[in-house]
PDB file of C-alpha atoms in Angstrom:
ATOM      1  CA  MET A   1     116.693 162.294 135.167  1.00 75.00           C
ATOM      2  CA  ALA A   2     119.356 161.783 137.814  1.00 93.00           C
ATOM      3  CA  ILE A   3     118.605 161.051 141.445  1.00 95.00           C
ATOM      4  CA  LEU A   4     121.529 163.082 142.783  1.00 96.00           C
ATOM      5  CA  THR A   5     123.177 166.229 141.575  1.00 96.00           C
ATOM      6  CA  LEU A   6     126.920 166.596 141.832  1.00 97.00           C
ATOM      7  CA  ASP A   7     126.431 169.388 144.379  1.00 97.00           C
ATOM      8  CA  GLU A   8     124.201 167.189 146.577  1.00 97.00           C
ATOM      9  CA  ALA A   9     126.751 164.383 146.553  1.00 97.00           C
ATOM     10  CA  LYS A  10     129.635 166.762 147.299  1.00 97.00           C
ATOM     11  CA  GLU A  11     127.710 168.356 150.162  1.00 97.00           C
ATOM     12  CA  TRP A  12     126.946 164.909 151.642  1.00 96.00           C
ATOM     13  CA  LEU A  13     130.600 163.887 151.266  1.00 97.00           C
ATOM     14  CA  ARG A  14     131.802 167.283 152.545  1.00 96.00           C
ATOM     15  CA  VAL A  15     134.020 167.754 149.508  1.00 96.00           C
ATOM     16  CA  ASP A  16     135.051 171.243 148.418  1.00 95.00           C
ATOM     17  CA  GLY A  17     136.620 172.105 145.106  1.00 95.00           C
ATOM     18  CA  GLU A  18     136.499 170.273 141.806  1.00 96.00           C
ATOM     19  CA  GLY A  19     139.375 167.813 142.152  1.00 95.00           C
ATOM     20  CA  GLU A  20     137.136 164.832 142.935  1.00 95.00           C
ATOM     21  CA  ASP A  21     134.239 165.706 140.595  1.00 97.00           C
ATOM     22  CA  LEU A  22     134.962 162.949 138.066  1.00 96.00           C
ATOM     23  CA  THR A  23     135.161 160.287 140.785  1.00 95.00           C
ATOM     24  CA  ILE A  24     131.999 161.523 142.494  1.00 96.00           C
ATOM     25  CA  ARG A  25     130.080 161.626 139.186  1.00 97.00           C
ATOM     26  CA  MET A  26     131.183 158.079 138.406  1.00 95.00           C
ATOM     27  CA  LEU A  27     130.184 156.818 141.866  1.00 94.00           C
ATOM     28  CA  THR A  28     126.843 158.623 141.706  1.00 96.00           C
ATOM     29  CA  GLY A  29     126.068 157.163 138.299  1.00 96.00           C
ATOM     30  CA  ALA A  30     127.036 153.674 139.452  1.00 93.00           C
ATOM     31  CA  ALA A  31     124.845 153.933 142.581  1.00 93.00           C
ATOM     32  CA  GLU A  32     121.866 155.079 140.531  1.00 95.00           C
ATOM     33  CA  THR A  33     122.384 152.280 137.995  1.00 94.00           C
ATOM     34  CA  TYR A  34     122.750 149.744 140.795  1.00 90.00           C
ATOM     35  CA  LEU A  35     119.471 150.913 142.356  1.00 91.00           C
ATOM     36  CA  HIS A  36     117.665 150.784 139.010  1.00 91.00           C
ATOM     37  CA  ASN A  37     118.980 147.308 138.203  1.00 89.00           C
ATOM     38  CA  ALA A  38     118.029 145.993 141.640  1.00 86.00           C
ATOM     39  CA  THR A  39     114.496 147.415 141.659  1.00 86.00           C
ATOM     40  CA  GLU A  40     113.679 147.706 137.935  1.00 86.00           C
ATOM     41  CA  VAL A  41     112.275 151.139 138.786  1.00 87.00           C
ATOM     42  CA  THR A  42     113.538 154.473 137.465  1.00 90.00           C
ATOM     43  CA  PHE A  43     113.775 156.965 140.300  1.00 91.00           C
ATOM     44  CA  ASP A  44     114.501 160.677 140.152  1.00 92.00           C
ATOM     45  CA  GLY A  45     115.496 163.363 142.610  1.00 92.00           C
ATOM     46  CA  THR A  46     111.965 163.632 144.010  1.00 93.00           C
ATOM     47  CA  ASN A  47     112.164 160.304 145.859  1.00 91.00           C
ATOM     48  CA  ASP A  48     113.887 161.012 149.168  1.00 92.00           C
ATOM     49  CA  LEU A  49     114.433 157.339 149.980  1.00 91.00           C
ATOM     50  CA  ALA A  50     116.112 156.675 146.624  1.00 92.00           C
ATOM     51  CA  LYS A  51     118.221 159.782 147.166  1.00 95.00           C
ATOM     52  CA  LEU A  52     119.266 158.615 150.644  1.00 92.00           C
ATOM     53  CA  TYR A  53     120.131 155.159 149.272  1.00 91.00           C
ATOM     54  CA  CYS A  54     122.418 156.704 146.652  1.00 94.00           C
ATOM     55  CA  LEU A  55     124.025 159.089 149.138  1.00 95.00           C
ATOM     56  CA  VAL A  56     124.806 156.258 151.575  1.00 92.00           C
ATOM     57  CA  VAL A  57     126.237 154.017 148.852  1.00 92.00           C
ATOM     58  CA  VAL A  58     128.277 156.823 147.264  1.00 93.00           C
ATOM     59  CA  ALA A  59     129.706 157.840 150.643  1.00 92.00           C
ATOM     60  CA  ASP A  60     130.661 154.256 151.456  1.00 89.00           C
ATOM     61  CA  TRP A  61     132.340 153.672 148.094  1.00 89.00           C
ATOM     62  CA  TYR A  62     134.039 157.082 148.201  1.00 91.00           C
ATOM     63  CA  GLU A  63     135.366 156.677 151.733  1.00 87.00           C
ATOM     64  CA  ASN A  64     136.453 153.070 151.343  1.00 83.00           C
ATOM     65  CA  ARG A  65     137.457 153.163 147.663  1.00 77.00           C
ATOM     66  CA  GLU A  66     136.045 149.654 147.231  1.00 54.00           C
ATOM     67  CA  LEU A  67     135.400 148.266 143.801  1.00 57.00           C
ATOM     68  CA  ILE A  68     132.065 149.612 142.630  1.00 52.00           C
ATOM     69  CA  GLY A  69     129.323 147.091 143.111  1.00 52.00           C
ATOM     70  CA  GLU A  70     131.716 144.739 144.891  1.00 55.00           C
ATOM     71  CA  LYS A  71     130.089 145.222 148.263  1.00 59.00           C
ATOM     72  CA  THR A  72     129.152 147.807 150.792  1.00 61.00           C
ATOM     73  CA  SER A  73     131.057 147.940 154.018  1.00 68.00           C
ATOM     74  CA  ASP A  74     129.680 146.163 157.051  1.00 70.00           C
ATOM     75  CA  LYS A  75     128.835 149.469 158.713  1.00 70.00           C
ATOM     76  CA  VAL A  76     126.287 150.452 156.040  1.00 78.00           C
ATOM     77  CA  ARG A  77     125.107 147.055 154.791  1.00 75.00           C
ATOM     78  CA  PHE A  78     122.019 146.927 157.037  1.00 69.00           C
ATOM     79  CA  THR A  79     121.015 150.493 156.142  1.00 77.00           C
ATOM     80  CA  VAL A  80     121.369 149.865 152.413  1.00 78.00           C
ATOM     81  CA  GLN A  81     119.489 146.554 152.580  1.00 77.00           C
ATOM     82  CA  SER A  82     116.679 148.122 154.596  1.00 77.00           C
ATOM     83  CA  ILE A  83     116.271 151.051 152.199  1.00 81.00           C
ATOM     84  CA  MET A  84     116.385 148.707 149.184  1.00 79.00           C
ATOM     85  CA  ALA A  85     113.682 146.479 150.689  1.00 79.00           C
ATOM     86  CA  GLN A  86     111.455 149.501 151.296  1.00 75.00           C
ATOM     87  CA  LEU A  87     111.947 150.781 147.759  1.00 82.00           C
ATOM     88  CA  GLN A  88     111.274 147.369 146.244  1.00 76.00           C
ATOM     89  CA  HIS A  89     108.136 146.912 148.349  1.00 73.00           C
ATOM     90  CA  ALA A  90     106.791 150.363 147.571  1.00 73.00           C
ATOM     91  CA  TYR A  91     107.195 149.886 143.820  1.00 68.00           C
ATOM     92  CA  THR A  92     106.201 146.239 143.402  1.00 63.00           C
ATOM     93  CA  PRO A  93     102.953 146.061 141.488  1.00 60.00           C
ATOM     94  CA  PRO A  94     100.223 144.006 143.136  1.00 59.00           C
ATOM     95  CA  THR A  95      99.798 140.453 141.916  1.00 65.00           C
ATOM     96  CA  PRO A  96      96.624 140.075 139.874  1.00 67.00           C
ATOM     97  CA  PRO A  97      94.068 137.645 141.309  1.00 70.00           C
ATOM     98  CA  LYS A  98      94.075 134.106 139.961  1.00 73.00           C
ATOM     99  CA  ALA A  99      91.201 132.916 137.805  1.00 72.00           C
ATOM    100  CA  GLY A 100      88.130 132.286 139.944  1.00 69.00           C
ATOM    101  CA  GLU A 101      89.659 134.032 142.992  1.00 64.00           C
ATOM    102  CA  VAL A 102      87.450 136.553 144.789  1.00 62.00           C
ATOM    103  CA  THR A 103      89.120 139.790 145.885  1.00 57.00           C
TER     104      THR A 103
END
């Protein structure tokens, strides 16, 4: 299941009409894949933090027309890194205790 719908992305980007739909779908898919590859977690539209991550990345790529995955602009880098760290932390399974270790 997708994290973002086309309508959500277009609303965030403030895009009317259908002329940019293909580009927005491609950027949305790339952002979701990037998030999955970075966290090894499959998110859906119910995770607000994952949704915000994708919206921020899609907006940056859309506005700056950078190569996908190349880099985020300096203005959003901290935001994206912070959200990614929170998502990774929240979905990292606990390390099992070592043999003989008391928990």
